[in-house]
Tab-separated table of C-alpha atoms in Angstrom:
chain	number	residue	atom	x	y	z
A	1	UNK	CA	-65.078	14.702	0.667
A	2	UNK	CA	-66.330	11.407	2.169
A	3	UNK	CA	-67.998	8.491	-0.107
A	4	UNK	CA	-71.434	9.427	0.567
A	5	UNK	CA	-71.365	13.231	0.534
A	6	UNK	CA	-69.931	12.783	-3.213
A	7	UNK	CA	-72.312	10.135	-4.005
A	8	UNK	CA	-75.418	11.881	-3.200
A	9	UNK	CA	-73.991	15.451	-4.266
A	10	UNK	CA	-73.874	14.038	-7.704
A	11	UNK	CA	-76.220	12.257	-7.904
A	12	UNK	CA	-78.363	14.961	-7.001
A	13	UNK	CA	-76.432	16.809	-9.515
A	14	UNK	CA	-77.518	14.653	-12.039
A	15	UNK	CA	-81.242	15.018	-11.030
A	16	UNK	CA	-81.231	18.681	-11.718
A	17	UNK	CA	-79.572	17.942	-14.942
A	18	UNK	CA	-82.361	15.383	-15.663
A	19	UNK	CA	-85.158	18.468	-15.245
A	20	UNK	CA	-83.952	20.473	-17.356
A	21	UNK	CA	-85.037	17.785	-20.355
A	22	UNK	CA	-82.515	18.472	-22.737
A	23	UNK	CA	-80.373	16.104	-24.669
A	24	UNK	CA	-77.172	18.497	-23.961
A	25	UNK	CA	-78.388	18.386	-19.681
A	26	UNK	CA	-78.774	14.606	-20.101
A	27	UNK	CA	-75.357	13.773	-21.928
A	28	UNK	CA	-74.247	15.793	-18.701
A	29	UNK	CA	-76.300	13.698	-16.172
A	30	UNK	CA	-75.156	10.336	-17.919
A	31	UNK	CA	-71.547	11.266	-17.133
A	32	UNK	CA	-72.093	12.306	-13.286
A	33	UNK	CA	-74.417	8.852	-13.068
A	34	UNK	CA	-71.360	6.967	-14.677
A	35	UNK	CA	-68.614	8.424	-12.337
A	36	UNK	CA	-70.414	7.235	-9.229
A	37	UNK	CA	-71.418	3.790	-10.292
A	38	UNK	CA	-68.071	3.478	-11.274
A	39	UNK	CA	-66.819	4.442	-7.458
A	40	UNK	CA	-68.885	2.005	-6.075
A	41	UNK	CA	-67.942	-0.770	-8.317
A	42	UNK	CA	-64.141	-0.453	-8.048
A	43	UNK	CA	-64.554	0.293	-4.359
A	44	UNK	CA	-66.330	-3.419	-4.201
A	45	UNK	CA	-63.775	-4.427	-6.206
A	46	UNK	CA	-60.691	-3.221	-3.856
A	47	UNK	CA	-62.388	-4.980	-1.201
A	48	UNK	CA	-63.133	-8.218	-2.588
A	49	UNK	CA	-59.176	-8.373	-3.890
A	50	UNK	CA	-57.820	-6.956	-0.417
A	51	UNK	CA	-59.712	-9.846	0.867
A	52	UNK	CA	-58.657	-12.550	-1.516
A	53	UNK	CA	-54.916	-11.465	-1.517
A	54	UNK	CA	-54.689	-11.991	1.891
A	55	UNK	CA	-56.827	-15.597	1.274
A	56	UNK	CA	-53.925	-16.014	-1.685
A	57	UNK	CA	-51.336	-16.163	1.100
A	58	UNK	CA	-53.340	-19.227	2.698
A	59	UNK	CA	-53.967	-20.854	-0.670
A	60	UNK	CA	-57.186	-20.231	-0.709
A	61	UNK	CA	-57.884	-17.269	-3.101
A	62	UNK	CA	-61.044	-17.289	-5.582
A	63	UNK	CA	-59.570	-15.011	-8.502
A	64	UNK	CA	-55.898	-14.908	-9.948
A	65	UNK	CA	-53.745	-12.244	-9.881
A	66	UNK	CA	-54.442	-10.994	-13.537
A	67	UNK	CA	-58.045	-10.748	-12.728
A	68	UNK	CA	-57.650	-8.898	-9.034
A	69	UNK	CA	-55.377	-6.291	-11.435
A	70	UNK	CA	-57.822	-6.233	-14.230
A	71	UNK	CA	-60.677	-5.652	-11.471
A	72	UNK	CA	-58.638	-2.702	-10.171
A	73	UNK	CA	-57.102	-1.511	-13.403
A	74	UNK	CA	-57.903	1.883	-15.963
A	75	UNK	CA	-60.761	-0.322	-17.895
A	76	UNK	CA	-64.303	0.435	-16.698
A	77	UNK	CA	-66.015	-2.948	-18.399
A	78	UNK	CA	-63.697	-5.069	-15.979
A	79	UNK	CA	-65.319	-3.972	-13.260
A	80	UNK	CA	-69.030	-4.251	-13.600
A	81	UNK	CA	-67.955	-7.978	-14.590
A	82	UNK	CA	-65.730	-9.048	-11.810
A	83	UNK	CA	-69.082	-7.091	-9.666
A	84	UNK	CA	-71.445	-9.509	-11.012
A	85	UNK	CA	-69.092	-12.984	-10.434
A	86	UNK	CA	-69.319	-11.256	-6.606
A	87	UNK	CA	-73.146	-11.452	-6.883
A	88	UNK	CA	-73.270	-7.794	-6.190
A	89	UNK	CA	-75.198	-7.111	-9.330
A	90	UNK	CA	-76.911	-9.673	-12.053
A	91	UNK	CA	-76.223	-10.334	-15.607
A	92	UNK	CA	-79.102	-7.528	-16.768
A	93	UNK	CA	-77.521	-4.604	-14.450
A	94	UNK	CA	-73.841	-5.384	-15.615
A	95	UNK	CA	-75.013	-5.753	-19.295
A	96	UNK	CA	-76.937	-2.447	-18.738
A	97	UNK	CA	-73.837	-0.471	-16.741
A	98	UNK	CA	-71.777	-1.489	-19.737
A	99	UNK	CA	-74.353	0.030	-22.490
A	100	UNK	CA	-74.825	3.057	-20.403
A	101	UNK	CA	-71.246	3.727	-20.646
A	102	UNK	CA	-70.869	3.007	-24.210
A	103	UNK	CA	-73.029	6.184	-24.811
A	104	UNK	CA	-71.209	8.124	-22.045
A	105	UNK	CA	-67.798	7.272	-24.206
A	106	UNK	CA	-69.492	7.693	-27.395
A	107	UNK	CA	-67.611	10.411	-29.947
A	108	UNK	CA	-69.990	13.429	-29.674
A	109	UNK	CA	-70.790	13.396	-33.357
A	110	UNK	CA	-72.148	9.648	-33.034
A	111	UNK	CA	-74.160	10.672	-30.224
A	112	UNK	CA	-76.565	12.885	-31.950
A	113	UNK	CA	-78.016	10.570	-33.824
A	114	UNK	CA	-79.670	8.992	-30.812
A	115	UNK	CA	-79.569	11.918	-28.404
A	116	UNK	CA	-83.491	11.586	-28.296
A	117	UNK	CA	-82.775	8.654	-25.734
A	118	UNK	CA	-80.454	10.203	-23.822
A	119	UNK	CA	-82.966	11.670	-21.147
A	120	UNK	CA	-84.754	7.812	-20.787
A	121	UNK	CA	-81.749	6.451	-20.488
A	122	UNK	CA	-79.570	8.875	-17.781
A	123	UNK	CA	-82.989	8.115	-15.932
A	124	UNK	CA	-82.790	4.681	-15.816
A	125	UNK	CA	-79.138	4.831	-14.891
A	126	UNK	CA	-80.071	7.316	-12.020
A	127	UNK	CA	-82.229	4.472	-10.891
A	128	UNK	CA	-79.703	1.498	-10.914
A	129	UNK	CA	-77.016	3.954	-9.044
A	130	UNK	CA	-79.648	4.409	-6.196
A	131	UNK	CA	-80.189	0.956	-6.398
A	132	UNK	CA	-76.479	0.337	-5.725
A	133	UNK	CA	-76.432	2.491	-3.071
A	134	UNK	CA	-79.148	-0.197	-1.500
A	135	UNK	CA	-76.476	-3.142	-2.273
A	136	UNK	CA	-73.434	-0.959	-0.715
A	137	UNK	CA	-75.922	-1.204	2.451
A	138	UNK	CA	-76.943	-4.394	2.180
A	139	UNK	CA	-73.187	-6.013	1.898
A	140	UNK	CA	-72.070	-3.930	5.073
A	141	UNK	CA	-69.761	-1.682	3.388
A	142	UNK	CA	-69.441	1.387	5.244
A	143	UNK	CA	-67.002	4.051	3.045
A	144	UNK	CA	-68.016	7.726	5.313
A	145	UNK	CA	-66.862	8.465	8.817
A	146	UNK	CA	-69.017	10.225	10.824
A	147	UNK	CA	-66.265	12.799	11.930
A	148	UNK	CA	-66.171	14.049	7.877
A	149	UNK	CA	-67.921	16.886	6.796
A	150	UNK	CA	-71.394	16.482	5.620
A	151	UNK	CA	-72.676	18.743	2.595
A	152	UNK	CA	-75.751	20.237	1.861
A	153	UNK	CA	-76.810	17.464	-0.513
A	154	UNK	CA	-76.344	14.782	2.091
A	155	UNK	CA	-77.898	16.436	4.810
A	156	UNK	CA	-81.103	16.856	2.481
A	157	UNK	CA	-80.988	13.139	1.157
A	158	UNK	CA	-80.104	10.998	4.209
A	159	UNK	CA	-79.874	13.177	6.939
A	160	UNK	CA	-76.604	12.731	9.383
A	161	UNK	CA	-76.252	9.477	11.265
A	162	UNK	CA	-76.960	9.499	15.048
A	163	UNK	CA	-74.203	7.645	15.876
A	164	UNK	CA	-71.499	5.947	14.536
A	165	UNK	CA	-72.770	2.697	15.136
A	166	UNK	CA	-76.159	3.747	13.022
A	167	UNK	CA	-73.505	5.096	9.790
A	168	UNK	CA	-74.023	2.164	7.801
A	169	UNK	CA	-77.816	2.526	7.595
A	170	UNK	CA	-77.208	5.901	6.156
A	171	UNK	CA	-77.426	4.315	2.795
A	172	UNK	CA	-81.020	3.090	2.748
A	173	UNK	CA	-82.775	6.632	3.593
A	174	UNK	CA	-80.261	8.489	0.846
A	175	UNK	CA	-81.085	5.970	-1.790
A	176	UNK	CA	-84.701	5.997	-1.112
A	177	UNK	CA	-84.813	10.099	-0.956
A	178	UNK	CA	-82.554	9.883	-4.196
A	179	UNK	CA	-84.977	8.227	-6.107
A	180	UNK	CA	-87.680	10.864	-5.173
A	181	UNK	CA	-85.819	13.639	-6.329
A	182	UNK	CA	-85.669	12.074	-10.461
A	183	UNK	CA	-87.418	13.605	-12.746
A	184	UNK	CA	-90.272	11.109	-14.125
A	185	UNK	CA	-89.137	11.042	-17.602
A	186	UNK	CA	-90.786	12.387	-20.655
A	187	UNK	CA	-91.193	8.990	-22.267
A	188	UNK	CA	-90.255	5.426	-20.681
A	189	UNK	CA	-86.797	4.157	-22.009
A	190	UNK	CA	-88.429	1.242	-23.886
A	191	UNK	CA	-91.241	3.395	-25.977
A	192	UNK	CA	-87.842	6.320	-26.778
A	193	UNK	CA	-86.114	3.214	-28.070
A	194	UNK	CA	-88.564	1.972	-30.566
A	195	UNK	CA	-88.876	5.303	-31.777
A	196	UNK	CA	-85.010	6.167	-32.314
A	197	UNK	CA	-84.990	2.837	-34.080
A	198	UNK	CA	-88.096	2.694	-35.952
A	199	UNK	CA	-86.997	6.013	-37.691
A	200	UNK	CA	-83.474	5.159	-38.082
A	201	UNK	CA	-84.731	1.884	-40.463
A	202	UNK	CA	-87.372	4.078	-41.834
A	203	UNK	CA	-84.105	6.541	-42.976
A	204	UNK	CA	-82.307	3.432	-44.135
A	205	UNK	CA	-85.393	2.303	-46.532
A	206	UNK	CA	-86.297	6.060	-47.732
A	207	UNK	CA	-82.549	6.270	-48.662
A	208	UNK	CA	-82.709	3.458	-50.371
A	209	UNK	CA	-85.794	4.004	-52.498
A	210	UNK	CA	-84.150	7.168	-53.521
A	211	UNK	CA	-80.840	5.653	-54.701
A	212	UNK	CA	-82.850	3.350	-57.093
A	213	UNK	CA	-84.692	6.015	-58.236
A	214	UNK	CA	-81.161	7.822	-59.062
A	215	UNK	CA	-79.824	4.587	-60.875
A	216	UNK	CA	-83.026	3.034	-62.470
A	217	UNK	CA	-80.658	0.306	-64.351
A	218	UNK	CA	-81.098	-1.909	-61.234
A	219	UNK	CA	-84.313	-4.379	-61.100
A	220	UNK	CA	-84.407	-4.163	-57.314
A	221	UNK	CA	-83.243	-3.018	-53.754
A	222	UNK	CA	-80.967	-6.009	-53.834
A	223	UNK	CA	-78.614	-5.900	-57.008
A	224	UNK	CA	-78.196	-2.108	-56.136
A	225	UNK	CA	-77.267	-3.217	-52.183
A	226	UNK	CA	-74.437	-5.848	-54.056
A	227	UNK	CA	-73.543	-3.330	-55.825
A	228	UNK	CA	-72.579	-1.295	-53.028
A	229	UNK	CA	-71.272	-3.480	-50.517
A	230	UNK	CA	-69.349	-5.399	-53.310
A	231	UNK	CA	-67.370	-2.002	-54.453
A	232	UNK	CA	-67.006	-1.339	-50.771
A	233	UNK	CA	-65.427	-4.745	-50.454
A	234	UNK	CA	-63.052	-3.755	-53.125
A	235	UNK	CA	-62.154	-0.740	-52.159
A	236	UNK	CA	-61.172	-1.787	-48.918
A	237	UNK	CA	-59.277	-5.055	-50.783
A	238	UNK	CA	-57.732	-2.539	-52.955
A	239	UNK	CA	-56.041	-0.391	-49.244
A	240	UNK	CA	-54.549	-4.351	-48.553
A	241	UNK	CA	-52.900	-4.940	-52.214
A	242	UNK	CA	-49.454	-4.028	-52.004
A	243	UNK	CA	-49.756	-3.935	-56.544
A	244	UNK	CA	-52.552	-1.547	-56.258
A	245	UNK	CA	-50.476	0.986	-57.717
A	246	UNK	CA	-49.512	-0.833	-60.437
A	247	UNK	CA	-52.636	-2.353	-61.171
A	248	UNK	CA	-54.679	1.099	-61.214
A	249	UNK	CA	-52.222	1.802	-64.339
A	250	UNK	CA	-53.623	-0.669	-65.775
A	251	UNK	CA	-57.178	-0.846	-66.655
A	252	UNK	CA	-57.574	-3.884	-68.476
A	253	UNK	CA	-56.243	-6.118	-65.461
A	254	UNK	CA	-57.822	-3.996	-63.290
A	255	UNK	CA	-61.392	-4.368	-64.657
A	256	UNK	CA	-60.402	-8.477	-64.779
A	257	UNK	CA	-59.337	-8.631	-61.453
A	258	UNK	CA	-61.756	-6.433	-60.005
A	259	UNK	CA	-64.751	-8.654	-62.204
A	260	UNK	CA	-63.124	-11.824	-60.754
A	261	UNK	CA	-63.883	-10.032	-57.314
A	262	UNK	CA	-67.368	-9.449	-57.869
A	263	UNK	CA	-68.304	-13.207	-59.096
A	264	UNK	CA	-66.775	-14.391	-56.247
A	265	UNK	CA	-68.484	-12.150	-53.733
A	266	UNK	CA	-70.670	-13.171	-51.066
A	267	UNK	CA	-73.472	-10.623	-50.740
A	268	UNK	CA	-74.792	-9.906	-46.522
A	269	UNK	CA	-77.080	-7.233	-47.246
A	270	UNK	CA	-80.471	-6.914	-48.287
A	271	UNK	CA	-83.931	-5.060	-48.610
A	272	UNK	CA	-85.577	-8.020	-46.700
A	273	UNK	CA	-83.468	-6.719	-43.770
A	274	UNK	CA	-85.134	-3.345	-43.026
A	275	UNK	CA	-88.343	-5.179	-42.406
A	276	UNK	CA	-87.287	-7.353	-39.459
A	277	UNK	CA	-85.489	-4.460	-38.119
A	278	UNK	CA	-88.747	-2.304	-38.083
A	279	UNK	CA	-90.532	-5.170	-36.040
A	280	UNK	CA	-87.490	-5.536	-33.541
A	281	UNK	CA	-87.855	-2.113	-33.048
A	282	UNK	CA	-91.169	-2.425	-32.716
A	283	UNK	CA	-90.723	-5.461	-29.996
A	284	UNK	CA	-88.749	-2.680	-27.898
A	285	UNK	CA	-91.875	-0.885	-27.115
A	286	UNK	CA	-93.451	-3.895	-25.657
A	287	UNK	CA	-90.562	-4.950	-23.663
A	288	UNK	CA	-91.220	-4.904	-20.092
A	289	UNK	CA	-88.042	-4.719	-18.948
A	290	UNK	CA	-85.737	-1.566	-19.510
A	291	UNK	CA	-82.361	-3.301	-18.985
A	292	UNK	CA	-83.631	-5.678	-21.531
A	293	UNK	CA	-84.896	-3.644	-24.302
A	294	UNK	CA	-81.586	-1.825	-24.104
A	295	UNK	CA	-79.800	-4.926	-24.504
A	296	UNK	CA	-81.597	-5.633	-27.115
A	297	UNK	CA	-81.694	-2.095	-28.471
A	298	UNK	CA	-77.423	-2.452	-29.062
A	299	UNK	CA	-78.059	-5.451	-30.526
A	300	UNK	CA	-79.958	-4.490	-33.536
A	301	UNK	CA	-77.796	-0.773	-33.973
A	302	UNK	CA	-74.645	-2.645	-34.354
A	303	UNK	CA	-76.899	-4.966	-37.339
A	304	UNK	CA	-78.035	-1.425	-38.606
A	305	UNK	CA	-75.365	0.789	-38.403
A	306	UNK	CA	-72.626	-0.978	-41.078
A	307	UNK	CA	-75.984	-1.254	-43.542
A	308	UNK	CA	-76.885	2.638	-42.754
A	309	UNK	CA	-73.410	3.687	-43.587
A	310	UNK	CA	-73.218	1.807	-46.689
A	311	UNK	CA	-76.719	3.505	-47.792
A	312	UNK	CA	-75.916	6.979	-46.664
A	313	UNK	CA	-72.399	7.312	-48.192
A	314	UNK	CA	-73.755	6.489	-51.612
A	315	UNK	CA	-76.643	8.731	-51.176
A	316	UNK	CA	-73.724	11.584	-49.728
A	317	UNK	CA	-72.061	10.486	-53.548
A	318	UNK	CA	-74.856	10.870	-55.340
A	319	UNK	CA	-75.875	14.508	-54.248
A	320	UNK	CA	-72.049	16.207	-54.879
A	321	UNK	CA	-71.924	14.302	-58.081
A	322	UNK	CA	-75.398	16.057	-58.605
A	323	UNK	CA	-74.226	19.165	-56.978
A	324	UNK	CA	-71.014	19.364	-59.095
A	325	UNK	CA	-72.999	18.481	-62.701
A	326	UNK	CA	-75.213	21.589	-61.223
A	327	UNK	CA	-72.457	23.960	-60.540
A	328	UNK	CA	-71.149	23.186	-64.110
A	329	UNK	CA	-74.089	23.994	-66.082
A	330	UNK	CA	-73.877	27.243	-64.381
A	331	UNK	CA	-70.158	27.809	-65.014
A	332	UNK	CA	-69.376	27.554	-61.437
A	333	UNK	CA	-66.069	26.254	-60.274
């Protein structure tokens, strides 16, 4: 099948995915969106290093070796950045290719946390592929023959080219008919952001409240959060002692060493956080630019997510402990 007949099948794949407005159909249309802009990036990127091995011969090449191979290698990221030092695509696209496919590679179970923003997103990346399609125009790059066979997709998104001469400007009428077959979205990608994030801090803080309710000795959010994070700290610290054996035997130097641990600690979360979260996620919402407000969207789940996991485990520790003081008043085993 020629370039364009399995870009535009796919893509229009992906649209029919998109109506079906389903996390499950978008998951699928994210991965059929990623597989084509990831054609047309490494196809820019074998011709930009055909062309500047043959300019290495003369002296005269722009990239080394190691980046041509790293350009043309197994690891997607490499080639959305080598793209953008082309000037094929800016700084925002490449930073947004590179999110998109984070969620695309993203371990199923991780995904349904946020699967609410999978339809806004797989839209917006259905958008940026069409765009690309413009660019693949634009630069002259011509991947189809004529003489190939053209599929029913093609034929109903760009029409077949006159003549050969005219195959180059098939690119322009298939993006443009591309774009008209998306679904419009239920929600934009910036207001589906806020929310997924508004409610994740909004878990985070209920969570919270409940653990103090569940251990009333602490004063505040705060000394419980140290608490935490600091037997967290010392569990993991614990994994790296090669005496931990030994020193679980005995409990007097174990309760010294692990006190010396917790005056020394440094302490990175706290309550205060959850508040400046909720109006970053609000600042989403009023983002006018998609590719931004994702950007910015990764930023603050990677400052969430190790505080959310801290939270949640205790509050997963606290309801078997509950669960297991329950089964034992009714004799259960």
């Amino acid at each position: 099948m020629n370039f364009i007949a399995r870009v535009t099948e796919q893509l229009d794949l992906a649209a029919q995915q998109l109506r079906q407005r389903t996390p499950a159909h978008a998951r699928c249309a994210l991965i059929l969106i990623d597989d084509i802009v990831e054609l047309i990036l490494h196809g820019w990127c074998e011709d930009a290093c055909k062309t500047d091995a043959k300019h290495a011969k003369l002296g005269q090449e722009k990239f080394s070796r190691g980046e041509r191979k790293a350009a043309l290698g197994q690891r997607f990221d490499e080639k959305p950045k080598f793209c953008a030092r082309l000037g094929y695509i800016d700084e925002p696209q490449r930073d947004f290719i590179l999110n998109c496919h984070s969620y695309r590679n993203e371990p199923y179970h991780v995904g349904l946390l946020y699967e609410e923003i999978f339809e806004p997103i797989a839209s917006e990346y259905y958008l940026l592929a069409c765009d690309l399609l413009l660019t693949h125009e634009r630069h002259g790059f011509a991947r189809s023959f004529p003489n190939e066979t053209y599929h029913e997709a093609p034929l109903k998104h760009a029409g077949r080219p006159a003549a050969p001469r005219d195959h180059g400007k098939i690119f322009g009428p298939a993006s443009q008919a591309l774009r008209n077959a998306r679904p419009q979205p239920s929600t934009s990608l910036q207001r589906a952001l806020f929310t997924s994030m508004f409610w994740r801090v909004q878990a985070i803080s209920g969570t919270l409240d409940s653990l103090m309710k569940a251990a009333p000795r602490h004063e505040s959010n705060d000394e419980l959060l140290l608490e935490l994070e600091s037997r967290a700290a010392w569990l993991t610290h614990m994994d790296s002692r090669a005496d931990a054996a030994a020193l679980a035997e005995d409990p007097r130097l174990y309760h010294e060493e692990r006190q010396r641990f917790q005056s020394s600690y440094k302490q990175t979360f706290y309550a205060a956080a959850l508040e400046r979260w909720r109006d970053r996620a609000k600042q989403l919402r009023d983002e006018p630019d998609a590719y931004l407000a994702l950007k910015e969207h990764e930023t603050l789940r990677r400052a969430c997510e190790p505080y959310a996991e801290l939270v949640f485990e205790a509050a997963a520790e606290v309801d078997a402990e509950l669960q297991r003081q329950i089964d034992e008043a009714f004799g259960r085993k």
